[in-house]
Coordinates of C-alpha atoms in Angstrom, one line a residue:
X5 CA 0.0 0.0 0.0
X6 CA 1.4 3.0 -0.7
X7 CA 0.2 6.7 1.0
X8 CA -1.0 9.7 -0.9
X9 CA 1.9 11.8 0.1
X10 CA 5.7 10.8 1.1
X11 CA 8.2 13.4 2.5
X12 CA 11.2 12.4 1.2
X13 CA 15.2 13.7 0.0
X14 CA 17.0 13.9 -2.5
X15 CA 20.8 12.8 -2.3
X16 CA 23.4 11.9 -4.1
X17 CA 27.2 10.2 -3.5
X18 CA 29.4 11.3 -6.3
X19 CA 26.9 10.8 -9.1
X20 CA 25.4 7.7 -7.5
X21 CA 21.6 8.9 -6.7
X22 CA 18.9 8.5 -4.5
X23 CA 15.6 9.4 -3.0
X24 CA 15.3 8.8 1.0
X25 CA 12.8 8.4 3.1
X26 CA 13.6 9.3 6.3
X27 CA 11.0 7.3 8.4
X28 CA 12.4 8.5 12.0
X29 CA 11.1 11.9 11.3
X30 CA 7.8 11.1 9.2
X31 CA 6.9 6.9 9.8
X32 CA 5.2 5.2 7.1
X33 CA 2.4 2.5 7.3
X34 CA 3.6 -1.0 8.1
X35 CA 2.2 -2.3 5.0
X36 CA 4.2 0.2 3.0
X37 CA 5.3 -1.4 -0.5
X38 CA 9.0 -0.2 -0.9
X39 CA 9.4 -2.3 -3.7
X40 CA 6.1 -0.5 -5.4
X41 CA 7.6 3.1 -4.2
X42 CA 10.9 2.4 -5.7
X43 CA 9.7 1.8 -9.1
X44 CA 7.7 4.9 -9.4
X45 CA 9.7 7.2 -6.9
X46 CA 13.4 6.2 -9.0
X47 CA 11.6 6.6 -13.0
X48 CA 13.2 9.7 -13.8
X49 CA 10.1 10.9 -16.2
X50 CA 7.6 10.3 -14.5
X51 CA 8.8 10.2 -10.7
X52 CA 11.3 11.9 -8.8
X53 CA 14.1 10.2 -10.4
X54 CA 17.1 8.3 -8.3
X55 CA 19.6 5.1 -8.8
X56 CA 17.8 3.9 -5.8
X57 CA 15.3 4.1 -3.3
X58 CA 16.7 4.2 0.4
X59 CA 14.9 4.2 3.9
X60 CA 16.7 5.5 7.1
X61 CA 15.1 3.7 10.1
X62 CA 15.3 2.8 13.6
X63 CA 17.7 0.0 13.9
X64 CA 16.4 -3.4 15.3
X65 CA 19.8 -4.9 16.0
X66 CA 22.4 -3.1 18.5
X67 CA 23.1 -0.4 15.9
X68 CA 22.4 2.9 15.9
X69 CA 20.0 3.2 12.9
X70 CA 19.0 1.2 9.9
X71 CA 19.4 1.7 6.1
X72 CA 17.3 -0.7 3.5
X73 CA 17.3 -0.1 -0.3
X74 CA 15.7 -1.1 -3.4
X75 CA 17.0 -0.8 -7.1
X76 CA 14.4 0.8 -9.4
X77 CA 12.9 -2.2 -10.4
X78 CA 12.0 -3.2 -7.0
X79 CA 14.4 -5.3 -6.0
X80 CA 16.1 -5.3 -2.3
X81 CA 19.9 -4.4 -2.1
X82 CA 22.7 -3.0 -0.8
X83 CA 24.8 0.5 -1.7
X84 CA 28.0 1.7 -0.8
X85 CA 27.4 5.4 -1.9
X86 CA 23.9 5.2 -0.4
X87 CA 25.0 4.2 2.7
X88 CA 27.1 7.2 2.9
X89 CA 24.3 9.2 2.1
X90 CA 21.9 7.6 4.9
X91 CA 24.7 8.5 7.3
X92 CA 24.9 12.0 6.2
X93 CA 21.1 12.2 6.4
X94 CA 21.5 10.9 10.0
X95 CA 23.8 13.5 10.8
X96 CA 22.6 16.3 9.6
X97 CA 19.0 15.5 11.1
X98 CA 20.6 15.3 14.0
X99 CA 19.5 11.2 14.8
X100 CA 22.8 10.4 16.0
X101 CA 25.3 13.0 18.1
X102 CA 28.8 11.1 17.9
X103 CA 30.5 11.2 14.4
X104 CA 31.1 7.2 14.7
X105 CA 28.1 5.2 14.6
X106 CA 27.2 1.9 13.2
X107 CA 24.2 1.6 10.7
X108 CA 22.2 -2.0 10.0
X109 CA 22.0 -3.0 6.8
X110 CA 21.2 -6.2 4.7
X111 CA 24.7 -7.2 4.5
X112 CA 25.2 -6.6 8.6
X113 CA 26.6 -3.3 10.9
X114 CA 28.8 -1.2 8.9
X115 CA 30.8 1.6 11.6
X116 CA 30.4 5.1 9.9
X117 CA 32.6 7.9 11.0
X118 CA 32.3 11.2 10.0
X119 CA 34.9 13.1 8.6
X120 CA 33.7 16.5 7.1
X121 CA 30.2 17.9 6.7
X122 CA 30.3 16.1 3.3
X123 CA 32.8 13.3 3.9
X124 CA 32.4 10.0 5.1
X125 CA 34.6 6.4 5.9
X126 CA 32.7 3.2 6.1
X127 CA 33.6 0.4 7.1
X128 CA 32.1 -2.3 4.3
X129 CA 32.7 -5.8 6.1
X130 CA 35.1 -8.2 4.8
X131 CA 34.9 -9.5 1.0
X132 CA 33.7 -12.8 0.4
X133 CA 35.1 -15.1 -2.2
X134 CA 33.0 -18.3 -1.2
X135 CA 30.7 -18.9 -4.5
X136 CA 28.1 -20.0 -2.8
X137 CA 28.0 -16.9 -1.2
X138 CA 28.6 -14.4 -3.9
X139 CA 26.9 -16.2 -5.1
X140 CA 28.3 -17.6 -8.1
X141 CA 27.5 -20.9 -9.7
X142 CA 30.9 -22.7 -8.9
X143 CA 30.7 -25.3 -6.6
X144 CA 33.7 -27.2 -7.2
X145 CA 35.9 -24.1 -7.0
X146 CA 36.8 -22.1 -3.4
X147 CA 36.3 -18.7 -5.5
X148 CA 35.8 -16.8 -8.4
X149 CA 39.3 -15.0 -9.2
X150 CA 40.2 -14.8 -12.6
X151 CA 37.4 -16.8 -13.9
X152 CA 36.9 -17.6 -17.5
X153 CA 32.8 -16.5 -18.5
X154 CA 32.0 -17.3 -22.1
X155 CA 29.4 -15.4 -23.6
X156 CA 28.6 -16.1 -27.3
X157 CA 31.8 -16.1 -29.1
X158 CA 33.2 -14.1 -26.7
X159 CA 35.5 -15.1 -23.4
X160 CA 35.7 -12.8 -20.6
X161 CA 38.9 -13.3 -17.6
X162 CA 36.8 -11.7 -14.6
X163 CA 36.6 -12.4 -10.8
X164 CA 33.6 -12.7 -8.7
X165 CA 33.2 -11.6 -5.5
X166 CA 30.5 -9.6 -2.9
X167 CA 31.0 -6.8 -0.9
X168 CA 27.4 -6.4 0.2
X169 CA 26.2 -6.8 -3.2
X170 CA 27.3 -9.3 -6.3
X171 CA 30.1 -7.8 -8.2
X172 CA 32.0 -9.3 -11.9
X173 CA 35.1 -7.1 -12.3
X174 CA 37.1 -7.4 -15.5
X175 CA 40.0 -5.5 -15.6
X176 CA 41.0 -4.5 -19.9
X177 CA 43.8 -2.7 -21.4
X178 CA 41.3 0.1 -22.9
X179 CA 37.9 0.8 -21.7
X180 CA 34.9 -0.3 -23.7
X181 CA 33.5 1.6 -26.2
X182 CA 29.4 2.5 -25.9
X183 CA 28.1 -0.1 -28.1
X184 CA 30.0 -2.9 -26.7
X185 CA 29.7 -1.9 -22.9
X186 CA 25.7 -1.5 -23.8
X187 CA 25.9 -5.2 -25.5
X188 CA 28.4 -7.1 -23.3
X189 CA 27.1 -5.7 -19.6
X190 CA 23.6 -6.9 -19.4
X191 CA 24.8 -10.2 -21.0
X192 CA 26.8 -10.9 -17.9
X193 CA 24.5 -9.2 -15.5
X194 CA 21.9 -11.9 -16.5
X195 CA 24.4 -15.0 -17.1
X196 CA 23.2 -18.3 -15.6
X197 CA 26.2 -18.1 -13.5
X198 CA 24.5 -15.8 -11.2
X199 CA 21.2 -16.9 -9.5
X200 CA 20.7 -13.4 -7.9
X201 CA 22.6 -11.3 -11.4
X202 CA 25.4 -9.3 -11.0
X203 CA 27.0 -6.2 -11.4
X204 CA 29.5 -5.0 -13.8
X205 CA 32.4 -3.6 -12.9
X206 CA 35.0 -2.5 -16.5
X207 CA 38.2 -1.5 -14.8
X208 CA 41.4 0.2 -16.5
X209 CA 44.3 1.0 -14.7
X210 CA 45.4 4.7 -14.5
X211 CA 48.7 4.4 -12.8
X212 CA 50.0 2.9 -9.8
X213 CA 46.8 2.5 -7.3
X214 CA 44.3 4.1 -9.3
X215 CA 41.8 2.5 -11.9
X216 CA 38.9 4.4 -14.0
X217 CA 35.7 2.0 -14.0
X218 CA 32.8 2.1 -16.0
X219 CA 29.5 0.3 -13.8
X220 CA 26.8 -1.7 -14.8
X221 CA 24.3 -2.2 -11.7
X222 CA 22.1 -5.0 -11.5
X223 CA 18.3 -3.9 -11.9
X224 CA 19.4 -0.2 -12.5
X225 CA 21.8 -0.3 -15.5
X226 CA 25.0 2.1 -15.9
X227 CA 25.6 4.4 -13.2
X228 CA 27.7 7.3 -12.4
X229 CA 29.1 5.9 -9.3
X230 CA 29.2 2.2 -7.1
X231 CA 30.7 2.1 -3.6
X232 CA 30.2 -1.5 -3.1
X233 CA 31.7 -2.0 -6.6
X234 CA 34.3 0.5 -6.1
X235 CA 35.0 -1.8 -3.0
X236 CA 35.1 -5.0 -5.3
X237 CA 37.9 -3.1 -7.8
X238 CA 40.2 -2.7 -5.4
X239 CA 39.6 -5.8 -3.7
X240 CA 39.6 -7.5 -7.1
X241 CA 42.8 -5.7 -8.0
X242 CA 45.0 -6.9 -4.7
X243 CA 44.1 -10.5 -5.0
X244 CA 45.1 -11.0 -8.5
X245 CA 48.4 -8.7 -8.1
X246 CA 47.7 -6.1 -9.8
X247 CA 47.5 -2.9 -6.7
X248 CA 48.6 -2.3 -3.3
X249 CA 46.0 -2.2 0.2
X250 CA 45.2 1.8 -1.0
X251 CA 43.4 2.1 -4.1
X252 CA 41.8 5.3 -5.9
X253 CA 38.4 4.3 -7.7
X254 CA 37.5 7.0 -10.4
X255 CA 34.0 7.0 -12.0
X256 CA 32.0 9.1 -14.3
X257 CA 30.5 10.8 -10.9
X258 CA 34.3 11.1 -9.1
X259 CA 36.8 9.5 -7.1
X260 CA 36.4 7.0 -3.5
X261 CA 39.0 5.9 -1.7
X262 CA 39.7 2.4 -1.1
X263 CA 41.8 0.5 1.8
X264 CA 41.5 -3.2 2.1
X265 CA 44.1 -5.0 4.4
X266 CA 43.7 -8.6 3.8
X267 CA 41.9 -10.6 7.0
X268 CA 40.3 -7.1 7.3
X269 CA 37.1 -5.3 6.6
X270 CA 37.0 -2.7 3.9
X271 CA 37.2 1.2 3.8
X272 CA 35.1 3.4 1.9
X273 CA 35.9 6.8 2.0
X274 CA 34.1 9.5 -0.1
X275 CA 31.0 12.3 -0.4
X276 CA 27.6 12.9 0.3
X277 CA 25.9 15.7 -0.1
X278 CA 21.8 16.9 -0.3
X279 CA 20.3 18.0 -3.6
X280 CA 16.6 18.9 -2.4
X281 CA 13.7 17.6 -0.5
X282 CA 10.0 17.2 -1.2
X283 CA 6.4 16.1 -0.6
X284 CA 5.2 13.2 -3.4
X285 CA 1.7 12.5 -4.2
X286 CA 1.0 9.5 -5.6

């Protein structure tokens, strides 16, 4: 069921999107459909217009809050950038008063500090490699680095892995051009490999410890910006030798910052910052 009005925001994370509904300051019904407000909230003709469609909440674990989100066909995921931009929603509505707090989500607590009035570092959880947890179809293999996936004609080397959220990276020489990124990324997003679909991350290295990316999102499509694929680069890039533990991510929306020590949980760093607010009637 959805209401006849929702106050909602409008934020975005270096590119990456979002409308939020800040449901400690104006509660919705429990038998609100998320799923049915995503779709028309994110179309960007006919609605607000957003990568995504996040809630701020009470948490009901031992965190300090709750972030949930839905791609704009509906389905329930998790966001890197969007959890930066919950956390700076928190913030700035004043719902939490100490600059480190830890915020539920899908993919468990992830510790938040606050750097700046803009800038954020969270902490993302530990990759996982296990395919049945990516998940990946593999199950005679222990992981999914530098994988072969044929599509067509066509093989791609790639590795596998979540950080919150299914990720492919596949690192090339020279970035994609339009026609073949449009052709080649929803072909892996929907591969049988991947029960659940993936993202696509198209990574070229830029130097030492930086690599431009190109994103595909599973259920959105290309996006400016992806902190839990950023997160999977980097992570993608260590394991197969390839960067150091610091890694600059640079999208079409800007640059995160990347640490990942190995047996460690990741670190996100980068903006947030409020583009309006509003009152929708459905």
């Amino acid at each position: 069921m959805l209401p006849p009005k929702i106050h909602f925001h409008k934020w975005q994370g270096i590119g990456n999107d979002f409308v939020v509904l800040d449901l400690i300051s104006h509660p919705l019904p429990p038998d609100f459909d998320f799923s049915a407000a995503a779709l028309a909230l994110c179309e960007r003709r006919l609605g607000v217009g957003a990568d995504g469609l996040l809630s701020l909440e009470p948490a009901v674990n031992d965190a300090d809050l709750q972030m949930r989100m839905w791609n704009p066909d509906g389905s329930e995921d998790m966001c890197g950038n969007g959890l930066r931009c919950v956390a700076a929603l928190a913030w700035a509505q004043e719902h939490v008063r100490n600059p480190q707090f830890s915020v539920q989500t899908r993919a468990g607590n992830r510790d938040i500090t606050v750097l700046g009035p803009h800038s954020l570092r969270a902490a993302m959880g530990a990759p996982i490699f296990e395919p049945s947890q990516v998940p990946i179809a593999l199950p005679q293999r222990s992981h999914a680095i530098d994988i072969e996936i044929r599509l067509a004609d066509t093989t791609w080397r790639a590795t596998a892995l979540s950080t919150g959220s299914t990720h492919t990276v596949v690192f090339l020489e020279n970035p994609l051009c339009d026609a073949d990124f449009g052709k080649w990324s929803p072909l892996l997003e929907n591969h049988p490999l991947f029960p659940q679909r993936t993202s696509v991350m198209w990574a070229v290295a830029e130097g030492a410890g930086r690599f431009k990316i190109r994103i595909w999102e599973r259920g959105v499509g290309e996006t400016l910006a992806c902190g839990t694929g950023a997160c999977a680069v980097a992570v993608a890039a260590q394991v197969s030798g390839r960067s150091g533990k610091n890694v600059a991510i640079e999208s079409r929306g800007g640059v995160l910052e990347v640490e990942w020590t190995r047996g460690e949980e990741i670190l996100l760093t980068g903006s947030a910052h409020p583009v309006f607010q509003g009152v929708w009637n459905f």
